[in-house]
Coordinates of C-alpha atoms in Angstrom, one line a residue:
X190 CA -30.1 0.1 -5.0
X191 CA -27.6 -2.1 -6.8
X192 CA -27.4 -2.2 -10.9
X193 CA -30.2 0.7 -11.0
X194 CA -28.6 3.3 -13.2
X195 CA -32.2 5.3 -12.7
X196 CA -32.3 5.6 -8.9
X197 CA -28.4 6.6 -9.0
X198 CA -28.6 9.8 -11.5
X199 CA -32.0 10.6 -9.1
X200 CA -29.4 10.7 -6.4
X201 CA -27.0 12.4 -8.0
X202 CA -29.7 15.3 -9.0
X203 CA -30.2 15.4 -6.0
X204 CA -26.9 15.7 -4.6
X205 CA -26.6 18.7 -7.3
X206 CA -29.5 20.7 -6.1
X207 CA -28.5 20.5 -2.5
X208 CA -25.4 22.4 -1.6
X209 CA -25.9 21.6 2.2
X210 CA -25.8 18.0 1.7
X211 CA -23.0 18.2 -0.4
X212 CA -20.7 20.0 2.0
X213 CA -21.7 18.1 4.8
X214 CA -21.4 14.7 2.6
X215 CA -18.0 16.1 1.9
X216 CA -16.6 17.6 4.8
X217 CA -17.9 13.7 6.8
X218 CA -15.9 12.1 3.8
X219 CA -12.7 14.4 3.9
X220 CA -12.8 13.7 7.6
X221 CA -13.0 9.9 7.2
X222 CA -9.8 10.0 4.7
X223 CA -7.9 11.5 7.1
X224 CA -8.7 9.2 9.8
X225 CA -8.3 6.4 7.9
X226 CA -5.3 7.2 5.3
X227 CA -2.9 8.9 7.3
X228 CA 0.6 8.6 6.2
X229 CA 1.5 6.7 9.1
X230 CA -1.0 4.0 8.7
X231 CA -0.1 3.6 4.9
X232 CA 3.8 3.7 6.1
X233 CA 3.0 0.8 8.9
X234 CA 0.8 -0.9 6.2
X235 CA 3.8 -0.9 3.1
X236 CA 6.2 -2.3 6.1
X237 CA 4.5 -4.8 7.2
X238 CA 3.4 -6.2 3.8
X239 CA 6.8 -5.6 2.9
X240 CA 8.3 -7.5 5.2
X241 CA 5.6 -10.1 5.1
X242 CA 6.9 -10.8 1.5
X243 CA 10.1 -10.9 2.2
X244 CA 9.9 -13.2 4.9
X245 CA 9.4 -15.9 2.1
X246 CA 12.4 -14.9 0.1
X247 CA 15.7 -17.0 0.0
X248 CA 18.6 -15.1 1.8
X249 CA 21.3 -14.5 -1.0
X250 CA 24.7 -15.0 0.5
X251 CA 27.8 -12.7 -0.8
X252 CA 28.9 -15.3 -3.1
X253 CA 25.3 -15.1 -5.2
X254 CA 25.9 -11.4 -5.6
X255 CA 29.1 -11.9 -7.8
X256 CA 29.0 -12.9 -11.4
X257 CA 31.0 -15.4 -13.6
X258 CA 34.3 -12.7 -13.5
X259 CA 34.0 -12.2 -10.0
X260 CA 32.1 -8.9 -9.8
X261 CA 29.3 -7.4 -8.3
X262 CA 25.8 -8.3 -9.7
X263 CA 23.8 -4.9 -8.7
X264 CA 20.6 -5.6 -7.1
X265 CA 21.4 -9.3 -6.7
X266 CA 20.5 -9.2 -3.3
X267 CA 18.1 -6.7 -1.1
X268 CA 19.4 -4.9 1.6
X269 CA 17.4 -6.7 3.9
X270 CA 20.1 -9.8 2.9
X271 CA 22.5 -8.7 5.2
X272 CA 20.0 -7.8 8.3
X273 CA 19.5 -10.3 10.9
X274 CA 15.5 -10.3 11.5
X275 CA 12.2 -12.7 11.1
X276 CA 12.6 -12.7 7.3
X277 CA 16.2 -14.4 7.4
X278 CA 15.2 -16.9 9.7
X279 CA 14.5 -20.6 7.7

């Protein structure tokens, strides 16, 4: 139950005295980690939240990536800048 510290360290005891349990509880949870967190999903996940902030960014033209003297600001603009895709679109 919620905000019972007693019934918790019961449960952990209990945990503790049961090796069975504990492998199976483990092997079920190692199993659900790699269903769930496979580097492909995490991959597709950072893309499209990636992209999905990006999308509201300005496009920075050439021009904004040059200072005062005429040379290049580094990092002034992201790659994605010069891509033609959702994100550049107004």
């Amino acid at each position: 139950p919620p905000r019972n510290p007693r019934a918790l360290a019961d449960a952990c005891i209990a945990l503790l005295r049961d090796p069975e349990r504990r492998a199976r509880l483990g092997a079920a949870a190692r199993a659900r980690a790699l269903e769930l967190f496979t580097v492909e999903q995490n991959l597709a996940a950072f893309r499209g939240i990636y992209l999905e902030l990006i999308s509201h960014a300005p496009v920075r033209r050439e021009a904004d990536a040059l200072d005062a003297d005429g040379e290049p600001r580094l990092f002034a603009a992201p790659a994605e800048a010069r891509l033609l895709g959702p994100w550049t679109q107004p």
